[in-house]
PDB file of C-alpha atoms in Angstrom:
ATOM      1  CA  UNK A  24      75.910  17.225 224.879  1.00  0.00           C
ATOM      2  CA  UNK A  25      75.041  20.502 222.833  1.00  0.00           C
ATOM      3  CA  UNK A  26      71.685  22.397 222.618  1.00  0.00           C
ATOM      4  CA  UNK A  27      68.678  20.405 221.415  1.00  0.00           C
ATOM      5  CA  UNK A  28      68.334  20.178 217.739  1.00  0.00           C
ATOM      6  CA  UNK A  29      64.817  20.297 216.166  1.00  0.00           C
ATOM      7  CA  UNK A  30      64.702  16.897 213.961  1.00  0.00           C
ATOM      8  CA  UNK A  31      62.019  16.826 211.214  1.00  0.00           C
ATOM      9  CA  UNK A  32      61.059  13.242 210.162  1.00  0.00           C
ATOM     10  CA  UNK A  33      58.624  11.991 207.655  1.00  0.00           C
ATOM     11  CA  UNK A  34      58.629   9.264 204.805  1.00  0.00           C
ATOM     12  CA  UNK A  35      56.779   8.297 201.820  1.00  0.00           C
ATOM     13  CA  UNK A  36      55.512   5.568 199.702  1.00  0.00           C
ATOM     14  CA  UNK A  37      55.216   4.073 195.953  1.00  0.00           C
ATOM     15  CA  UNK A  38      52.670   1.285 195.675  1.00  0.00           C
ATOM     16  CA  UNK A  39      53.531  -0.687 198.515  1.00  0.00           C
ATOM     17  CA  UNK A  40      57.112  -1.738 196.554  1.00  0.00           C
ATOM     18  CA  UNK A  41      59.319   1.728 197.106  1.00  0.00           C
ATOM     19  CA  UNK A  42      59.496   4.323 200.447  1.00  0.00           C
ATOM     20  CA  UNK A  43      61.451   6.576 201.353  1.00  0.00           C
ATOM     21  CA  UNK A  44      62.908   8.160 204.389  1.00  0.00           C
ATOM     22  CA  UNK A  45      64.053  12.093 205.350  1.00  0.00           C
ATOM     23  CA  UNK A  46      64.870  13.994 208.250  1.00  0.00           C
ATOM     24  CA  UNK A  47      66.259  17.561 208.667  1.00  0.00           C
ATOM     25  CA  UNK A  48      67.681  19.210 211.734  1.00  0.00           C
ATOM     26  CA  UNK A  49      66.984  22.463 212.389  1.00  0.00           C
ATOM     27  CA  UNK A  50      68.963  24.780 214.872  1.00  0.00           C
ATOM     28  CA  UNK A  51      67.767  28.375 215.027  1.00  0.00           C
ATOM     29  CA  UNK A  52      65.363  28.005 212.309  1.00  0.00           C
ATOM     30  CA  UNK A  53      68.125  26.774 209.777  1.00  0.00           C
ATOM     31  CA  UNK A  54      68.776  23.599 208.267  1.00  0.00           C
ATOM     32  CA  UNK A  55      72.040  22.133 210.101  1.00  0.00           C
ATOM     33  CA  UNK A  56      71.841  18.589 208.442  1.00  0.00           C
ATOM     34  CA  UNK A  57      69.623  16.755 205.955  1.00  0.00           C
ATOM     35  CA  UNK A  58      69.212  13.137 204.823  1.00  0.00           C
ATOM     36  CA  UNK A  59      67.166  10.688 203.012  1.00  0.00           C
ATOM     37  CA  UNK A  60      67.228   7.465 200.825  1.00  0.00           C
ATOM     38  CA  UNK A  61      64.798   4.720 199.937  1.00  0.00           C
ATOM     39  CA  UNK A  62      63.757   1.315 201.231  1.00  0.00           C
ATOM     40  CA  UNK A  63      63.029  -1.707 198.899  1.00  0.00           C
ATOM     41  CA  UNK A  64      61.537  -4.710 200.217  1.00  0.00           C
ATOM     42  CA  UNK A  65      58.832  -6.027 202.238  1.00  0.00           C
ATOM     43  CA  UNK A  66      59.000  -3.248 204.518  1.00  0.00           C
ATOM     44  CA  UNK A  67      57.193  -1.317 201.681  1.00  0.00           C
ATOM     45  CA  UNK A  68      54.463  -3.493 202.531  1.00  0.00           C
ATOM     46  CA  UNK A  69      53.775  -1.422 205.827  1.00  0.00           C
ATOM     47  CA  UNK A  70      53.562   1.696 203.540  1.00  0.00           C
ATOM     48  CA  UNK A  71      55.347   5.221 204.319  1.00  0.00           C
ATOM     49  CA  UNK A  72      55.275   3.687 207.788  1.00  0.00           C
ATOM     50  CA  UNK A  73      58.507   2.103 207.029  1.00  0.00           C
ATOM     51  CA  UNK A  74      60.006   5.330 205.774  1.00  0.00           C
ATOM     52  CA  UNK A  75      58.791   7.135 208.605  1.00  0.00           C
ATOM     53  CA  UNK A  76      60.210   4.589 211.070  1.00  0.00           C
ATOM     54  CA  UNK A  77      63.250   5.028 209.217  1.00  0.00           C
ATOM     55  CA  UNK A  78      63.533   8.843 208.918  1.00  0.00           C
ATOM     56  CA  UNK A  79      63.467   8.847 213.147  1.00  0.00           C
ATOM     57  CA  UNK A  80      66.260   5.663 213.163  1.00  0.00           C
ATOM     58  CA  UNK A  81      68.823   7.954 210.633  1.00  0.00           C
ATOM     59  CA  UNK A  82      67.595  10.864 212.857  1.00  0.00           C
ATOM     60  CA  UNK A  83      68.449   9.310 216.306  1.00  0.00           C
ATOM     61  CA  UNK A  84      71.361   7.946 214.603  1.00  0.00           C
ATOM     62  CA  UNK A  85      72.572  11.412 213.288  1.00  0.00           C
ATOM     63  CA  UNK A  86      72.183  12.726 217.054  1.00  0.00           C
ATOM     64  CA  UNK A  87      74.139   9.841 218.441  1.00  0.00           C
ATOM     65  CA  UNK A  88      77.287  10.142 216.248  1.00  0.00           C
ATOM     66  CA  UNK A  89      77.360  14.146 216.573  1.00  0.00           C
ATOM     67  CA  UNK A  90      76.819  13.578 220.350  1.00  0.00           C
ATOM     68  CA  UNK A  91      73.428  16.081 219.722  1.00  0.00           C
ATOM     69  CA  UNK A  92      70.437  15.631 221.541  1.00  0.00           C
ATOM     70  CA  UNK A  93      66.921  15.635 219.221  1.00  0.00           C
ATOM     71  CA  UNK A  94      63.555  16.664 220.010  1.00  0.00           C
ATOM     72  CA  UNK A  95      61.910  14.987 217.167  1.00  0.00           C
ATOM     73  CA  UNK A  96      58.882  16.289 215.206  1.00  0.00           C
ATOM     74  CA  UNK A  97      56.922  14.307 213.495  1.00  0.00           C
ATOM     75  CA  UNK A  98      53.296  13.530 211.305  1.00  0.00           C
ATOM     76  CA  UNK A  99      52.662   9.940 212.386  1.00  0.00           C
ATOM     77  CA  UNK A 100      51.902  10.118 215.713  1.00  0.00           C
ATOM     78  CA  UNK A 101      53.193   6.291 216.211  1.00  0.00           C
ATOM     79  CA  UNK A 102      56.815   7.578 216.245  1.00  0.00           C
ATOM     80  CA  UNK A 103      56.168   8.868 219.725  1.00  0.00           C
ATOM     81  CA  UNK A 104      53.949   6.377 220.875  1.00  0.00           C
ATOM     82  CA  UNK A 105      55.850   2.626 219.693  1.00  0.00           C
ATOM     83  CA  UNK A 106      58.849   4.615 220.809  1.00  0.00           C
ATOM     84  CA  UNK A 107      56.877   5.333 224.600  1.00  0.00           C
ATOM     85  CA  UNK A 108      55.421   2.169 224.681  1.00  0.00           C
ATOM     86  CA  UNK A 109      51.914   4.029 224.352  1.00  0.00           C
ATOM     87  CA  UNK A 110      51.111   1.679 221.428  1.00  0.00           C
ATOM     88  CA  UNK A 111      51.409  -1.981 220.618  1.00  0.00           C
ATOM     89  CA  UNK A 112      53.857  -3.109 218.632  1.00  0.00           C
ATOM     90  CA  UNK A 113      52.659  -5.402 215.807  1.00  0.00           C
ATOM     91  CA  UNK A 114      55.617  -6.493 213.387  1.00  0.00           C
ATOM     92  CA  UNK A 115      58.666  -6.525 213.464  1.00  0.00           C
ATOM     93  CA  UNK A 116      59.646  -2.825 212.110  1.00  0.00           C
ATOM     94  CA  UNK A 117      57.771  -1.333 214.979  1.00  0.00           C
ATOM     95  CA  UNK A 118      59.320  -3.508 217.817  1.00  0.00           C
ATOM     96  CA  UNK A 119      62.911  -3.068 216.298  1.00  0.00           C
ATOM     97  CA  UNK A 120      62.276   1.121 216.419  1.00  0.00           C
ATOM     98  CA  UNK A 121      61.379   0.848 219.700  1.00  0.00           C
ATOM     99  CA  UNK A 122      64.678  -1.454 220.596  1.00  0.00           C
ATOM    100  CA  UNK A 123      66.172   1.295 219.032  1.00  0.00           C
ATOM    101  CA  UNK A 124      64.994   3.834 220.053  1.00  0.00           C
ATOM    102  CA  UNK A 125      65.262   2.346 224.118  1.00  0.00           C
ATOM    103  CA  UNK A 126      69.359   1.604 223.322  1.00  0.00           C
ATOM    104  CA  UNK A 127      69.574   5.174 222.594  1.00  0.00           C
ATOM    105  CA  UNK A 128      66.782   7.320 224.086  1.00  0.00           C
ATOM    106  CA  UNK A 129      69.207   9.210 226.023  1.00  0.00           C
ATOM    107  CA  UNK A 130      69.771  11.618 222.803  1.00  0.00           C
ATOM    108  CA  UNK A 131      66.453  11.997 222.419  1.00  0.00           C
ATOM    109  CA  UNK A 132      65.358  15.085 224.338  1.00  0.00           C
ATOM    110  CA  UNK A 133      61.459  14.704 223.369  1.00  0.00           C
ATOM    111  CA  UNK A 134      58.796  13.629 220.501  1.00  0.00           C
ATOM    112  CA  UNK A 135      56.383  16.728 218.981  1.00  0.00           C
ATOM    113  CA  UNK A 136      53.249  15.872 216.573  1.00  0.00           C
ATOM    114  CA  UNK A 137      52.973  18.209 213.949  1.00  0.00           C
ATOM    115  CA  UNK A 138      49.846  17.662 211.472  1.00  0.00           C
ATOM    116  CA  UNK A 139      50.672  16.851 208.271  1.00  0.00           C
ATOM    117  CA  UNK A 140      49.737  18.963 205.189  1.00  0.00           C
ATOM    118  CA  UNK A 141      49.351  22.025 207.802  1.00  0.00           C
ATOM    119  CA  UNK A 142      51.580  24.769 206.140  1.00  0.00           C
ATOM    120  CA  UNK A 143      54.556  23.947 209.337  1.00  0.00           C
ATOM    121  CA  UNK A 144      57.607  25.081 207.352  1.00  0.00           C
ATOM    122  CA  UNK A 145      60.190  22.177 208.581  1.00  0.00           C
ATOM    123  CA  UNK A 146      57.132  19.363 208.236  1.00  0.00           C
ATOM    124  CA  UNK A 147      56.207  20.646 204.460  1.00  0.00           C
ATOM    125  CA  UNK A 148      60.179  21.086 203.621  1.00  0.00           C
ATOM    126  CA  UNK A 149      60.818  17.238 204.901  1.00  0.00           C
ATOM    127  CA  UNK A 150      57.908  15.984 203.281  1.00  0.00           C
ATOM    128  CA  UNK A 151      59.081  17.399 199.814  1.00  0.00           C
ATOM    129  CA  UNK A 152      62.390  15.948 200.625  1.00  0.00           C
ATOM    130  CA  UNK A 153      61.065  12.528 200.780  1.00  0.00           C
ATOM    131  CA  UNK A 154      58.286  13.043 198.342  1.00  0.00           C
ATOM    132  CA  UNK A 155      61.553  14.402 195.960  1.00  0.00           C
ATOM    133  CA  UNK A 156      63.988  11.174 197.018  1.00  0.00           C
ATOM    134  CA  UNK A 157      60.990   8.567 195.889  1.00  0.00           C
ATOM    135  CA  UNK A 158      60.340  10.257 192.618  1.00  0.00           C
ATOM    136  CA  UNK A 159      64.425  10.821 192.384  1.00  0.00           C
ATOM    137  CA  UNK A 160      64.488   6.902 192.741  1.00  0.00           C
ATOM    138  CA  UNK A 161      61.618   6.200 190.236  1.00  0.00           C
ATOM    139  CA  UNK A 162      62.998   7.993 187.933  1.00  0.00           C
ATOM    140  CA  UNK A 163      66.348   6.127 187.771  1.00  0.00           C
ATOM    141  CA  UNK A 164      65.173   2.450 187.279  1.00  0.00           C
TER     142      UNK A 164
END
């Protein structure tokens, strides 16, 4: 496996009906990868929790096919702790990231908070990325 890539994860949310997801990997304080898209459904219903849950799935995912390892940084702080088993899980979304996230845990090298809103470079450039993929999705229907 190569060096640990930073992973930056954080989604968003339109009334309940539209979220989105983004992540961007960072290796020596440059963007190495990014990604996003939207979620339509009743896993809107759980907010920009779906998109979040989302953004670390595509992000584990990412690691997985590039044979990477992740630390992933994050502003919900349930990504770490459904993924830990620190927190209940209370649907269905939550106990099928932490499935996930238990099949595969061996490319993830770690989980960092990061507050949101907090001037952190990669958390503010992620959360324009999904804030920028939900109005890029509004805007088209």
């Amino acid at each position: 496996m190569n060096n640990i890539i930073f992973c930056y994860t954080d989604g968003s949310n339109f009334l309940d009906q539209i979220s989105s997801w983004a992540f961007i990997a960072v290796q020596d304080d440059k963007i190495i990868h990014q990604d996003s898209g939207v979620l339509i459904g009743d896993i809107c219903s759980i907010r920009n929790i779906g998109g979040e849950i989302k953004a670390a799935v595509m992000a584990i995912n990412w690691a997985k096919t590039n044979n990477y390892k992740i630390e992933i940084f994050h502003d919900l702080e349930g990504i770490a702790f459904w993924a830990l088993g620190k927190w209940k899980r209370n649907n269905k979304w939550t106990v099928g990231y932490k499935e996930y996230y238990d099949k595969n845990k061996e490319f993830v090298a770690g989980f960092t908070w990061v507050k949101g809103h907090s001037d952190s470079k990669w958390n503010d450039a992620v959360d324009k990325l999904a804030g920028k993929t939900l109005k890029d999705y509004k805007s088209s229907i």
